[in-house]
Amino acid sequence: MTFQSAVRRAGIVVAIAALAASAGCAKKEDGETQASGVKLVEKGKLTVCTHLPYAPFQSKDTSGKVVGFDVDVMDLVAKELGVEQTIVDTPFEGIKSGQDLNTGKCDAAAAGMTITEERQKVMNFSDPYFDATQALLVKTGKPYKSLDDLRGKKVGVQAATTGRDYAKKLADEKGLQLVEFEDLAAEQQALANGQVEAAVNDLPVWTEYIKEHQGGFEVTAEFDTGEQYGFSVKKDGNPELLKKINEVLAKAKQDGTYDTIYEKWIGKKPSA
């Protein structure tokens, strides 16, 4: 083979490789972007990160299917996009830090997550979709009617949550011994087996737990923290998806679909 032939062959190989790479990139781009301009990490799917269990917002039913308030709302978004919702169960720390969105683990996060200034620095939130408040849960018959009654006692909280943050601010003043748990199920179990005397978390979560354990537990105090939940997307990374979520929320509230979902999972219609 002459030198000129070798150069020509090398040039052809490079050109073919470049074309293949270009075609590969184009294919990936087509797979990520919908006709609406919404980018998705996986073709044909709206991938949503959450942290289980957190009933009534997301938990597994008896068949193992993930169901809940957030699931139903995000199903509306998926339907609008013409795709299926896929749910990824992941530690809440990765959700609230924005890491799971930044690394492409999911397109959006729906985890009964309160909108806070700190979280807004690392992710973009939808319009609020749920007004939340914190509450104190104890075993039925226990004398604890407020945090003041728990001085020197162990109080359960869930890691990385606003309930934990609220209790932490008052821990010294009220003399609370906070015990932190990785997830809601562990916090609930700790209260049930007497590892803690009381537990702080979102009111709807406790309301659902009480329904499942009739007569065993009661909410003895509510703390109006003015919290609102929001769905989130990657910080400045997916404006079209955020726009679509907000459009779906507005439409659902206008046509009554939101009220139906709210009543299904919360047990009553939302306050006007």
Short mmCIF file of C-alpha atoms in Angstrom, two decimals:
data_model
loop_
_atom_site.label_atom_id
_atom_site.label_comp_id
_atom_site.label_asym_id
_atom_site.label_seq_id
_atom_site.Cartn_x
_atom_site.Cartn_y
_atom_site.Cartn_z
CA MET A 1 0.00 0.00 0.00
CA THR A 2 1.40 3.40 -0.98
CA PHE A 3 1.62 6.27 1.45
CA GLN A 4 -1.07 8.13 -0.50
CA SER A 5 -3.39 5.10 -0.33
CA ALA A 6 -2.87 4.79 3.40
CA VAL A 7 -3.70 8.46 3.87
CA ARG A 8 -6.84 8.14 1.75
CA ARG A 9 -7.97 5.03 3.66
CA ALA A 10 -7.32 6.73 7.00
CA GLY A 11 -9.32 9.71 5.82
CA ILE A 12 -12.24 7.50 4.82
CA VAL A 13 -12.19 5.73 8.21
CA VAL A 14 -12.17 9.06 10.06
CA ALA A 15 -15.03 10.37 7.90
CA ILE A 16 -17.12 7.23 8.52
CA ALA A 17 -16.45 7.44 12.25
CA ALA A 18 -17.48 11.09 12.29
CA LEU A 19 -20.70 10.33 10.43
CA ALA A 20 -21.50 7.47 12.79
CA ALA A 21 -20.90 9.67 15.82
CA SER A 22 -23.04 12.41 14.32
CA ALA A 23 -25.84 9.95 13.61
CA GLY A 24 -25.57 8.58 17.14
CA CYS A 25 -25.86 12.05 18.63
CA ALA A 26 -28.85 12.86 16.45
CA LYS A 27 -30.58 9.66 17.49
CA LYS A 28 -30.02 10.41 21.17
CA GLU A 29 -31.30 13.96 20.72
CA ASP A 30 -34.46 12.65 19.06
CA GLY A 31 -34.97 10.23 21.92
CA GLU A 32 -34.71 12.90 24.59
CA THR A 33 -36.82 15.70 23.13
CA GLN A 34 -40.59 15.52 22.65
CA ALA A 35 -42.47 17.35 19.91
CA SER A 36 -43.49 19.83 22.62
CA GLY A 37 -39.83 20.67 23.23
CA VAL A 38 -39.81 18.90 26.60
CA LYS A 39 -36.58 16.99 27.21
CA LEU A 40 -36.82 13.53 28.79
CA VAL A 41 -33.98 11.34 30.02
CA GLU A 42 -35.56 8.25 28.45
CA LYS A 43 -37.58 8.05 25.28
CA GLY A 44 -41.29 7.48 25.81
CA LYS A 45 -41.10 7.89 29.58
CA LEU A 46 -41.51 10.63 32.16
CA THR A 47 -39.05 9.48 34.82
CA VAL A 48 -40.01 10.74 38.27
CA CYS A 49 -37.89 10.45 41.42
CA THR A 50 -39.57 9.92 44.78
CA HIS A 51 -38.80 8.44 48.19
CA LEU A 52 -40.97 5.60 49.48
CA PRO A 53 -43.03 5.25 51.50
CA TYR A 54 -44.76 8.59 52.01
CA ALA A 55 -48.47 7.82 51.93
CA PRO A 56 -50.81 9.29 50.85
CA PHE A 57 -48.49 11.00 48.36
CA GLN A 58 -46.59 7.93 47.23
CA SER A 59 -46.44 4.35 48.52
CA LYS A 60 -46.83 0.79 47.24
CA ASP A 61 -50.22 -0.90 47.24
CA THR A 62 -50.74 -4.59 47.99
CA SER A 63 -49.69 -5.52 44.45
CA GLY A 64 -46.44 -3.56 44.70
CA LYS A 65 -47.57 -0.76 42.41
CA VAL A 66 -46.60 2.78 43.45
CA VAL A 67 -49.74 4.87 44.00
CA GLY A 68 -50.66 8.16 45.62
CA PHE A 69 -51.57 11.81 45.28
CA ASP A 70 -48.30 12.80 43.60
CA VAL A 71 -48.44 9.78 41.32
CA ASP A 72 -51.91 10.69 40.04
CA VAL A 73 -50.93 14.30 39.34
CA MET A 74 -47.74 13.33 37.52
CA ASP A 75 -49.73 10.78 35.51
CA LEU A 76 -51.67 13.77 34.16
CA VAL A 77 -48.39 15.36 33.07
CA ALA A 78 -47.22 12.13 31.42
CA LYS A 79 -50.53 11.79 29.59
CA GLU A 80 -50.24 15.36 28.32
CA LEU A 81 -46.78 14.49 26.97
CA GLY A 82 -48.01 11.27 25.40
CA VAL A 83 -45.68 9.08 27.48
CA GLU A 84 -45.81 6.76 30.52
CA GLN A 85 -44.70 7.73 34.00
CA THR A 86 -41.82 5.69 35.43
CA ILE A 87 -41.09 6.07 39.15
CA VAL A 88 -37.62 5.78 40.67
CA ASP A 89 -37.39 5.22 44.44
CA THR A 90 -34.31 7.00 45.75
CA PRO A 91 -33.06 8.46 49.09
CA PHE A 92 -34.64 11.83 49.83
CA GLU A 93 -31.26 13.50 50.33
CA GLY A 94 -30.46 13.00 46.65
CA ILE A 95 -33.80 14.53 45.70
CA LYS A 96 -33.69 17.62 47.92
CA SER A 97 -30.06 18.36 47.04
CA GLY A 98 -30.89 18.39 43.32
CA GLN A 99 -28.29 15.68 42.65
CA ASP A 100 -30.73 13.17 41.16
CA LEU A 101 -31.99 15.78 38.71
CA ASN A 102 -28.50 17.02 37.85
CA THR A 103 -27.19 13.53 37.08
CA GLY A 104 -30.14 12.62 34.88
CA LYS A 105 -31.58 9.98 37.20
CA CYS A 106 -34.99 11.52 36.60
CA ASP A 107 -36.80 14.28 34.73
CA ALA A 108 -38.72 15.53 37.74
CA ALA A 109 -39.11 14.91 41.46
CA ALA A 110 -42.47 14.35 43.15
CA ALA A 111 -41.93 13.51 46.78
CA GLY A 112 -44.33 15.48 48.96
CA MET A 113 -41.56 18.08 48.97
CA THR A 114 -41.92 21.50 50.57
CA ILE A 115 -40.74 24.48 48.56
CA THR A 116 -37.97 26.24 50.50
CA GLU A 117 -35.46 28.97 49.67
CA GLU A 118 -32.60 26.53 50.20
CA ARG A 119 -34.05 23.97 47.81
CA GLN A 120 -34.88 26.64 45.23
CA LYS A 121 -31.16 27.34 44.95
CA VAL A 122 -30.51 23.85 43.55
CA MET A 123 -33.70 23.07 41.62
CA ASN A 124 -36.68 24.77 39.98
CA PHE A 125 -40.11 24.23 41.51
CA SER A 126 -43.54 24.14 39.96
CA ASP A 127 -46.38 26.25 41.23
CA PRO A 128 -47.47 25.01 44.70
CA TYR A 129 -49.90 22.10 44.53
CA PHE A 130 -50.55 21.30 48.20
CA ASP A 131 -50.74 23.29 51.44
CA ALA A 132 -49.02 21.34 54.20
CA THR A 133 -48.53 21.63 57.94
CA GLN A 134 -46.53 19.73 60.54
CA ALA A 135 -48.10 17.64 63.30
CA LEU A 136 -47.27 15.65 66.43
CA LEU A 137 -48.25 11.97 66.52
CA VAL A 138 -48.38 9.91 69.72
CA LYS A 139 -49.82 6.58 70.79
CA THR A 140 -53.46 6.87 71.82
CA GLY A 141 -53.77 7.64 75.52
CA LYS A 142 -50.32 9.19 75.94
CA PRO A 143 -50.36 12.54 77.82
CA TYR A 144 -48.35 14.54 75.27
CA LYS A 145 -50.47 17.39 73.96
CA SER A 146 -47.63 19.67 72.85
CA LEU A 147 -43.88 19.77 72.47
CA ASP A 148 -43.71 21.32 75.94
CA ASP A 149 -44.99 18.04 77.38
CA LEU A 150 -42.06 16.17 75.83
CA ARG A 151 -39.19 17.79 77.73
CA GLY A 152 -36.49 15.17 78.22
CA LYS A 153 -38.32 12.71 75.97
CA LYS A 154 -37.29 11.18 72.67
CA VAL A 155 -39.07 12.58 69.63
CA GLY A 156 -38.77 10.99 66.20
CA VAL A 157 -38.14 13.02 63.03
CA GLN A 158 -37.41 12.09 59.41
CA ALA A 159 -34.02 12.98 57.95
CA ALA A 160 -33.74 15.87 55.47
CA THR A 161 -37.35 17.01 56.00
CA THR A 162 -38.86 20.32 57.03
CA GLY A 163 -40.45 18.53 59.99
CA ARG A 164 -36.96 17.68 61.20
CA ASP A 165 -35.88 21.28 60.69
CA TYR A 166 -38.88 22.61 62.61
CA ALA A 167 -38.29 20.30 65.57
CA LYS A 168 -34.57 21.03 65.52
CA LYS A 169 -35.17 24.77 65.93
CA LEU A 170 -37.19 24.11 69.08
CA ALA A 171 -35.19 21.19 70.48
CA ASP A 172 -33.08 23.19 72.94
CA GLU A 173 -35.93 25.45 74.03
CA LYS A 174 -38.31 22.53 74.62
CA GLY A 175 -35.66 20.10 75.92
CA LEU A 176 -36.36 17.54 73.19
CA GLN A 177 -34.16 14.52 72.46
CA LEU A 178 -34.50 14.21 68.72
CA VAL A 179 -34.00 10.82 67.09
CA GLU A 180 -33.54 10.99 63.32
CA PHE A 181 -34.72 8.26 60.95
CA GLU A 182 -33.84 7.73 57.30
CA ASP A 183 -37.42 7.31 56.12
CA LEU A 184 -41.04 7.59 57.22
CA ALA A 185 -41.51 3.84 57.74
CA ALA A 186 -38.63 3.73 60.22
CA GLU A 187 -40.01 6.75 62.09
CA GLN A 188 -43.45 5.17 62.29
CA GLN A 189 -42.02 1.86 63.51
CA ALA A 190 -39.97 3.61 66.18
CA LEU A 191 -43.12 5.26 67.54
CA ALA A 192 -45.05 2.00 67.41
CA ASN A 193 -42.42 0.02 69.35
CA GLY A 194 -41.78 2.74 71.94
CA GLN A 195 -38.33 3.75 70.74
CA VAL A 196 -39.63 7.33 70.75
CA GLU A 197 -42.53 8.89 72.67
CA ALA A 198 -43.79 11.06 69.81
CA ALA A 199 -43.00 11.88 66.20
CA VAL A 200 -43.14 14.99 64.01
CA ASN A 201 -44.00 14.89 60.30
CA ASP A 202 -46.51 16.25 57.80
CA LEU A 203 -50.15 16.14 58.91
CA PRO A 204 -51.49 14.26 55.83
CA VAL A 205 -48.92 11.53 56.41
CA TRP A 206 -50.10 11.04 60.00
CA THR A 207 -53.75 11.17 58.95
CA GLU A 208 -53.13 8.30 56.54
CA TYR A 209 -51.22 6.34 59.18
CA ILE A 210 -54.05 6.74 61.70
CA LYS A 211 -56.55 5.40 59.14
CA GLU A 212 -54.38 2.31 58.70
CA HIS A 213 -54.00 1.79 62.47
CA GLN A 214 -57.44 2.57 63.84
CA GLY A 215 -57.40 3.46 67.54
CA GLY A 216 -53.65 3.12 67.93
CA PHE A 217 -52.42 6.65 67.34
CA GLU A 218 -53.61 10.24 67.46
CA VAL A 219 -52.46 13.68 66.39
CA THR A 220 -52.33 15.86 69.49
CA ALA A 221 -50.84 19.05 68.05
CA GLU A 222 -50.57 20.78 64.69
CA PHE A 223 -47.93 23.33 63.76
CA ASP A 224 -48.93 25.80 61.07
CA THR A 225 -45.63 26.28 59.28
CA GLY A 226 -47.12 27.74 56.10
CA GLU A 227 -45.52 25.08 53.91
CA GLN A 228 -46.46 24.29 50.33
CA TYR A 229 -45.44 21.31 48.22
CA GLY A 230 -44.04 21.61 44.70
CA PHE A 231 -42.77 19.32 41.96
CA SER A 232 -39.21 20.04 40.87
CA VAL A 233 -37.01 19.85 37.79
CA LYS A 234 -33.31 20.44 37.17
CA LYS A 235 -32.16 23.96 38.00
CA ASP A 236 -32.46 26.03 34.80
CA GLY A 237 -32.24 22.78 32.87
CA ASN A 238 -35.76 21.92 31.70
CA PRO A 239 -37.96 25.02 31.42
CA GLU A 240 -40.36 23.39 28.95
CA LEU A 241 -41.12 20.52 31.34
CA LEU A 242 -41.67 22.97 34.21
CA LYS A 243 -44.02 24.97 32.01
CA LYS A 244 -45.92 21.82 31.09
CA ILE A 245 -46.29 20.76 34.75
CA ASN A 246 -47.68 24.19 35.65
CA GLU A 247 -50.09 24.09 32.70
CA VAL A 248 -51.36 20.66 33.75
CA LEU A 249 -51.79 21.78 37.37
CA ALA A 250 -53.74 24.87 36.31
CA LYS A 251 -55.97 22.86 33.99
CA ALA A 252 -56.61 20.17 36.64
CA LYS A 253 -57.63 22.79 39.19
CA GLN A 254 -59.90 24.47 36.68
CA ASP A 255 -61.73 21.38 35.40
CA GLY A 256 -62.12 19.67 38.80
CA THR A 257 -59.62 16.85 38.23
CA TYR A 258 -57.40 18.18 41.02
CA ASP A 259 -60.32 18.19 43.49
CA THR A 260 -61.10 14.58 42.59
CA ILE A 261 -57.49 13.51 43.21
CA TYR A 262 -57.37 15.50 46.45
CA GLU A 263 -60.55 13.94 47.80
CA LYS A 264 -59.41 10.46 46.74
CA TRP A 265 -56.17 10.62 48.74
CA ILE A 266 -56.86 13.18 51.49
CA GLY A 267 -60.47 12.22 52.17
CA LYS A 268 -62.01 15.66 51.68
CA LYS A 269 -62.05 18.44 49.12
CA PRO A 270 -59.38 21.15 49.37
CA SER A 271 -60.26 24.35 51.21
CA ALA A 272 -61.34 27.18 48.97
#
